[in-house]
Coordinates of C-alpha atoms and ligand atoms in Angstrom, one line a residue:
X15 CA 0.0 0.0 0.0
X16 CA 1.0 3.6 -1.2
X17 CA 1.3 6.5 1.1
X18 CA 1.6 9.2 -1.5
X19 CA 2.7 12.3 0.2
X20 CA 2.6 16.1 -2.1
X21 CA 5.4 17.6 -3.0
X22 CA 5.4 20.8 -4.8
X23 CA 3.6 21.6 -8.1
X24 CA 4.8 20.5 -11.3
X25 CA 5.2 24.2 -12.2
X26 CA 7.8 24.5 -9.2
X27 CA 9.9 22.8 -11.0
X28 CA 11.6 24.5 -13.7
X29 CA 11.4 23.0 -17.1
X30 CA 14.7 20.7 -18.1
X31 CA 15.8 21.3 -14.6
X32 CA 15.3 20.3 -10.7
X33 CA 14.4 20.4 -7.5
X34 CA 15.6 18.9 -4.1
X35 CA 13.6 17.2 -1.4
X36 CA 15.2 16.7 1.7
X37 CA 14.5 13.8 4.1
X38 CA 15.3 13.1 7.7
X39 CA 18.1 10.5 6.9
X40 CA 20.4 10.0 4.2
X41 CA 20.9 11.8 0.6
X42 CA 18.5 14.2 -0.8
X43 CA 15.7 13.3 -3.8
X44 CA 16.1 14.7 -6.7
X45 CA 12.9 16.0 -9.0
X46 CA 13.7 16.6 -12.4
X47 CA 11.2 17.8 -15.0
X48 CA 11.8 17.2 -18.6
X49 CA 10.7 19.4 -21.6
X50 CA 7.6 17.4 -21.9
X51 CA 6.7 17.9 -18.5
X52 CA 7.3 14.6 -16.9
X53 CA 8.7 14.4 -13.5
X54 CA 11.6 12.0 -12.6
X55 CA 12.8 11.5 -8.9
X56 CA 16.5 10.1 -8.4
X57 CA 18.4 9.7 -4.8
X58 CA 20.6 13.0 -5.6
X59 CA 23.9 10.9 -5.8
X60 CA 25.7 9.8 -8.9
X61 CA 26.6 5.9 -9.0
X62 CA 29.8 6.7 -10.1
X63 CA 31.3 9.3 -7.4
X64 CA 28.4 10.3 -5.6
X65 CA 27.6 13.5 -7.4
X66 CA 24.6 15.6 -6.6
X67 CA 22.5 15.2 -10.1
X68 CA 20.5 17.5 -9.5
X69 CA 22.9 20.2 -10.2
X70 CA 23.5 18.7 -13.3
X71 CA 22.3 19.8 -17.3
X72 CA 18.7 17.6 -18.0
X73 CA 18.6 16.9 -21.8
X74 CA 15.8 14.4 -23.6
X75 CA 15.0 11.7 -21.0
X76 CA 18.7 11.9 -18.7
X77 CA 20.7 13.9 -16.4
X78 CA 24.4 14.6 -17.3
X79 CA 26.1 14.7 -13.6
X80 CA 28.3 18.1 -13.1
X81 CA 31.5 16.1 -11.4
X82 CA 32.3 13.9 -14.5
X83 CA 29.6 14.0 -17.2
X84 CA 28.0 10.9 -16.8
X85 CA 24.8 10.4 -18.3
X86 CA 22.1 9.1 -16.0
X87 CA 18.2 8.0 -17.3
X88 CA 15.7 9.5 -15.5
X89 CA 13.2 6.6 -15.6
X90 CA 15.7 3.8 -14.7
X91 CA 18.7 5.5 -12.9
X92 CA 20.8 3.5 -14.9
X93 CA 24.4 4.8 -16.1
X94 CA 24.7 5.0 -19.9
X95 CA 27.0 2.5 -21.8
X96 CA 29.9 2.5 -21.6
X97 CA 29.6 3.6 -18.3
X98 CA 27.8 1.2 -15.3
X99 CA 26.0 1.5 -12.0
X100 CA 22.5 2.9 -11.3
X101 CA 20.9 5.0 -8.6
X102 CA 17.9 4.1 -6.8
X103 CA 15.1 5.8 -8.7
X104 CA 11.5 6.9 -6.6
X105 CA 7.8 6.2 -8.1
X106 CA 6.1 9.5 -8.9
X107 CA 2.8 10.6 -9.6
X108 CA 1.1 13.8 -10.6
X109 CA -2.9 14.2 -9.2
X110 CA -4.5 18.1 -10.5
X111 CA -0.6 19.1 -10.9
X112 CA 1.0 18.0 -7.8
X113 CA 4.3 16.1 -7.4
X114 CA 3.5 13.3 -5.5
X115 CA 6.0 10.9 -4.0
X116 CA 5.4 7.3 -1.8
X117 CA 6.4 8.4 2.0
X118 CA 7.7 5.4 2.5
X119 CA 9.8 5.3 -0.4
X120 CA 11.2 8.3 1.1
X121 CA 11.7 7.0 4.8
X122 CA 13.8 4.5 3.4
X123 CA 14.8 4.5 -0.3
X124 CA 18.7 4.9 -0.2
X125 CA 19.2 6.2 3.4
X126 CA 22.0 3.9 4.2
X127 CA 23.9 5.7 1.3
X128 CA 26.6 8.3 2.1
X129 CA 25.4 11.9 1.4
X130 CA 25.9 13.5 -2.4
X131 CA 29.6 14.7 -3.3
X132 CA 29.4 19.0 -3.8
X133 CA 32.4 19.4 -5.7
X134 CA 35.3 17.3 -7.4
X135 CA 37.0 17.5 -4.1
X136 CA 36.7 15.6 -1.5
X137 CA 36.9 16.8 2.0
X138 CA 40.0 15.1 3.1
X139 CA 41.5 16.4 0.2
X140 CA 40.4 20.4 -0.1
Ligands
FES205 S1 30.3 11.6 -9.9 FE1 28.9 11.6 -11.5 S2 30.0 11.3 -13.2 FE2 31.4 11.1 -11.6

């Protein structure tokens, strides 16, 4: 059984880009809304490095993360060839132009992952 929870409105979002939801627990979603005005959630966290997607460039039906150009589907959250790994991906649904997302989905989805990567360096590094 669902608990679907609103969000924002569709309109909130800004067309080919994103928004962020935070959670109590682990890595931020990411909403993305294409040109045709569907609405993708991601974990904001790139399988390759951990970079925050949602500050990346949305094109077609992807996300290109900012660290390292990775191109990331927005309906499967799987890396494209020749690159590999996925992030967890969150059902969505719109009702009369709301984001909706499952509540549990978001208690649990992906909070055992470390938090998104802001930059190419890393804090023990910078
Ligand atoms: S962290 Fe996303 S491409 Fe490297």
């Amino acid at each position: 059984m669902s608990n679907w929870i609103s969000i924002c409105a569709v309109e909130d979002i800004p067309v080919l880009g994103s928004r962020r939801v935070a959670r109590r627990q682990g890595p931020q979603v990411a909403l993305f809304r294409t040109a045709d005005d569907q609405v993708h959630a991601l974990l904001d966290r790139c399988p390759h490095k951990a970079g925050p997607l949602s500050q990346g460039i949305v094109f077609g039906n992807a996300v290109a993360c900012p660290l390292h150009n990775w191109t990331i589907a927005l309906d499967s959250g799987c890396a494209r060839e020749p690159d590999e790994g996925r992030t967890p991906v969150f059902r969505v649904r719109i009702v009369d132009g709301q984001v909706q997302l499952d509540g549990d989905e978001l208690a649990t989805l992906g909070t055992d992952l470390p938090l998104a990567q802001a930059g190419p360096c890393t804090r023990v590094a910078c």
